[in-house]
CSV table of C-alpha atoms in Angstrom, one decimal:
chain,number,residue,atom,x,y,z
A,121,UNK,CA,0.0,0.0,0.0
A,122,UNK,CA,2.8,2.4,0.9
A,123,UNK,CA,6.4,2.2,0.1
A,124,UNK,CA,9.7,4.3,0.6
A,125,UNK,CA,12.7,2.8,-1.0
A,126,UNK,CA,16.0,3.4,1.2
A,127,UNK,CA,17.9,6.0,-1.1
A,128,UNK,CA,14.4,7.7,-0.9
A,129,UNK,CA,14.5,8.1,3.0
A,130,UNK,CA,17.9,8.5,3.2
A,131,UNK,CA,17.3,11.6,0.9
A,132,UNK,CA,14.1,13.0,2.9
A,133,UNK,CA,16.4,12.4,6.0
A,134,UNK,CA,19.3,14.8,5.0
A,135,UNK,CA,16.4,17.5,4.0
A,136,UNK,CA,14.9,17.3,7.2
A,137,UNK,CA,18.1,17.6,9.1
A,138,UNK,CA,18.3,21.6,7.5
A,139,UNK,CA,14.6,22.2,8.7
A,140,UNK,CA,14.6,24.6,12.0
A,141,UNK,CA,11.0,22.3,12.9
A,142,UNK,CA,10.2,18.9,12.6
A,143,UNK,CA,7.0,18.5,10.6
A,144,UNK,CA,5.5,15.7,8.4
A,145,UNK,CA,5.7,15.2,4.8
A,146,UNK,CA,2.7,15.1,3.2
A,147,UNK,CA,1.6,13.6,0.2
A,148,UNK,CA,-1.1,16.1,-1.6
A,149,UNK,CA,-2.0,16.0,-4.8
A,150,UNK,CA,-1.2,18.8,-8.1
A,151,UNK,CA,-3.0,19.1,-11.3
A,152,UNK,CA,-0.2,19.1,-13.4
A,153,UNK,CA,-1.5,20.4,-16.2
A,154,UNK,CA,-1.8,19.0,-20.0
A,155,UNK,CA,-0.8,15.5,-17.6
A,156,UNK,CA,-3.4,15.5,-14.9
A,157,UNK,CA,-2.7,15.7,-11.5
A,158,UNK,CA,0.2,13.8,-10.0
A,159,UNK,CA,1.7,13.6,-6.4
A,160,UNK,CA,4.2,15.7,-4.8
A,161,UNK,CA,5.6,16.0,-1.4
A,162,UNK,CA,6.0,18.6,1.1
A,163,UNK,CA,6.3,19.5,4.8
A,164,UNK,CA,3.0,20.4,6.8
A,165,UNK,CA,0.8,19.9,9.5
A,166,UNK,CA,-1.3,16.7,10.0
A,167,UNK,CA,-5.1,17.4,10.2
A,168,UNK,CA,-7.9,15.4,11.4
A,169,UNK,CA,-8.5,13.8,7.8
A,170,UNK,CA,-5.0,12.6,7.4
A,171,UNK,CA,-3.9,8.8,7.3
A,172,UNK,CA,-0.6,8.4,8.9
A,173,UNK,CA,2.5,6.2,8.2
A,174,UNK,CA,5.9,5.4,9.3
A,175,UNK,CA,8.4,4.5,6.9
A,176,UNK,CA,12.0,4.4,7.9
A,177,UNK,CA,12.0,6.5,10.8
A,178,UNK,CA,10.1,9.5,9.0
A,179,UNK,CA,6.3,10.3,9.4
A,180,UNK,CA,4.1,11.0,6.1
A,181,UNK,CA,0.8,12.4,6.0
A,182,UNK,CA,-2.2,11.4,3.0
A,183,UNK,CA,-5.6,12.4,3.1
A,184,UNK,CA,-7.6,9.2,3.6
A,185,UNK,CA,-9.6,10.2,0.9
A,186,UNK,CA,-6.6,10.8,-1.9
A,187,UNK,CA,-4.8,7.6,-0.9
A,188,UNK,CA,-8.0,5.6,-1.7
A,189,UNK,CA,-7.7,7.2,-5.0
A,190,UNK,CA,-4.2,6.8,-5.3
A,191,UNK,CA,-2.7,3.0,-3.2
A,192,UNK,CA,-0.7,1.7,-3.8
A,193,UNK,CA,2.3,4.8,-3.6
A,194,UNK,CA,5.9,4.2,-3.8
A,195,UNK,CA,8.3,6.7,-3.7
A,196,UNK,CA,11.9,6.2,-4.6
A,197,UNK,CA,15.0,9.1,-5.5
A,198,UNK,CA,16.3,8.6,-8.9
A,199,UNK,CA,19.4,10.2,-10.1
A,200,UNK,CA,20.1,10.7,-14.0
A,201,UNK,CA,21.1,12.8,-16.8
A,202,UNK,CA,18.4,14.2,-16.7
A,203,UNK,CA,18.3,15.3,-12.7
A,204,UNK,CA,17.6,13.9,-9.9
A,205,UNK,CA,14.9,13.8,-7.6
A,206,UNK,CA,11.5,12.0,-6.2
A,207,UNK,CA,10.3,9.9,-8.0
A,208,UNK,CA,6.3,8.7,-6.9
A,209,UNK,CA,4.3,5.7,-8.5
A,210,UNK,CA,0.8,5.8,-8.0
A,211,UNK,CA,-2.8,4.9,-9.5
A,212,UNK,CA,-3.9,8.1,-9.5
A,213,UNK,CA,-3.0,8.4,-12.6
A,214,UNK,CA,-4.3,4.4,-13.9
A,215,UNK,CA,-5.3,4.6,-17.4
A,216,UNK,CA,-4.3,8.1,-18.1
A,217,UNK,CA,-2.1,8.9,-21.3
A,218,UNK,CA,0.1,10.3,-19.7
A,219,UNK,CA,2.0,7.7,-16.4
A,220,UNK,CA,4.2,9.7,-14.7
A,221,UNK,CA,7.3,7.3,-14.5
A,222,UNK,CA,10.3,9.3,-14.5
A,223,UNK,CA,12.4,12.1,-13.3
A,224,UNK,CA,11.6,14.0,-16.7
A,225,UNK,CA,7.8,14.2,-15.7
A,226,UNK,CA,8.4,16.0,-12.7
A,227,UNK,CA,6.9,13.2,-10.4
């Protein structure tokens, strides 16, 4: 349902270690344009609506009602060429055109 590979954590780690507060990431959703929406992380607040995980030693935060949508979710950090950064699989996007499956398509 919910996995965070270790170069992913490790990653996620290190940026936490710069933040002056310690806050969840959360898992929220962005309409990506001509793609559709996709998922992104960030630091916030949990609120009453949020389910919770631990993964690794580091707390994530998804709206119950965007991870029904969107299980199973796997994050990973890819490096290439291209960039590096987060890469997250999900079905929010099933059957779309457009799977967001690499560091090119901002995922």
């Amino acid at each position: 349902m919910f996995e965070v590979t270790e170069k992913a954590s490790e990653m996620i780690k290190k940026f936490l270690e710069g933040e002056p507060e310690s806050h969840p990431i959360r898992i929220l959703k962005t309409e990506g344009g001509y793609k559709g929406p996709y998922l992104v992380l960030a630091t916030d607040e949990q609120k009453e609506t949020d389910q919770v995980f631990t993964e690794k030693g580091i707390t994530f935060i998804i709206d119950k009602e965007l991870l029904d949508r969107s299980k199973p979710i796997s994050i990973d950090y890819v490096e290439s060429t291209l960039g590096s950064g987060y890469r997250i699989k999900s079905d929010l996007m099933k059957g779309s055109v457009f799977e967001c499956d690499s560091i090119r398509d901002h995922c």
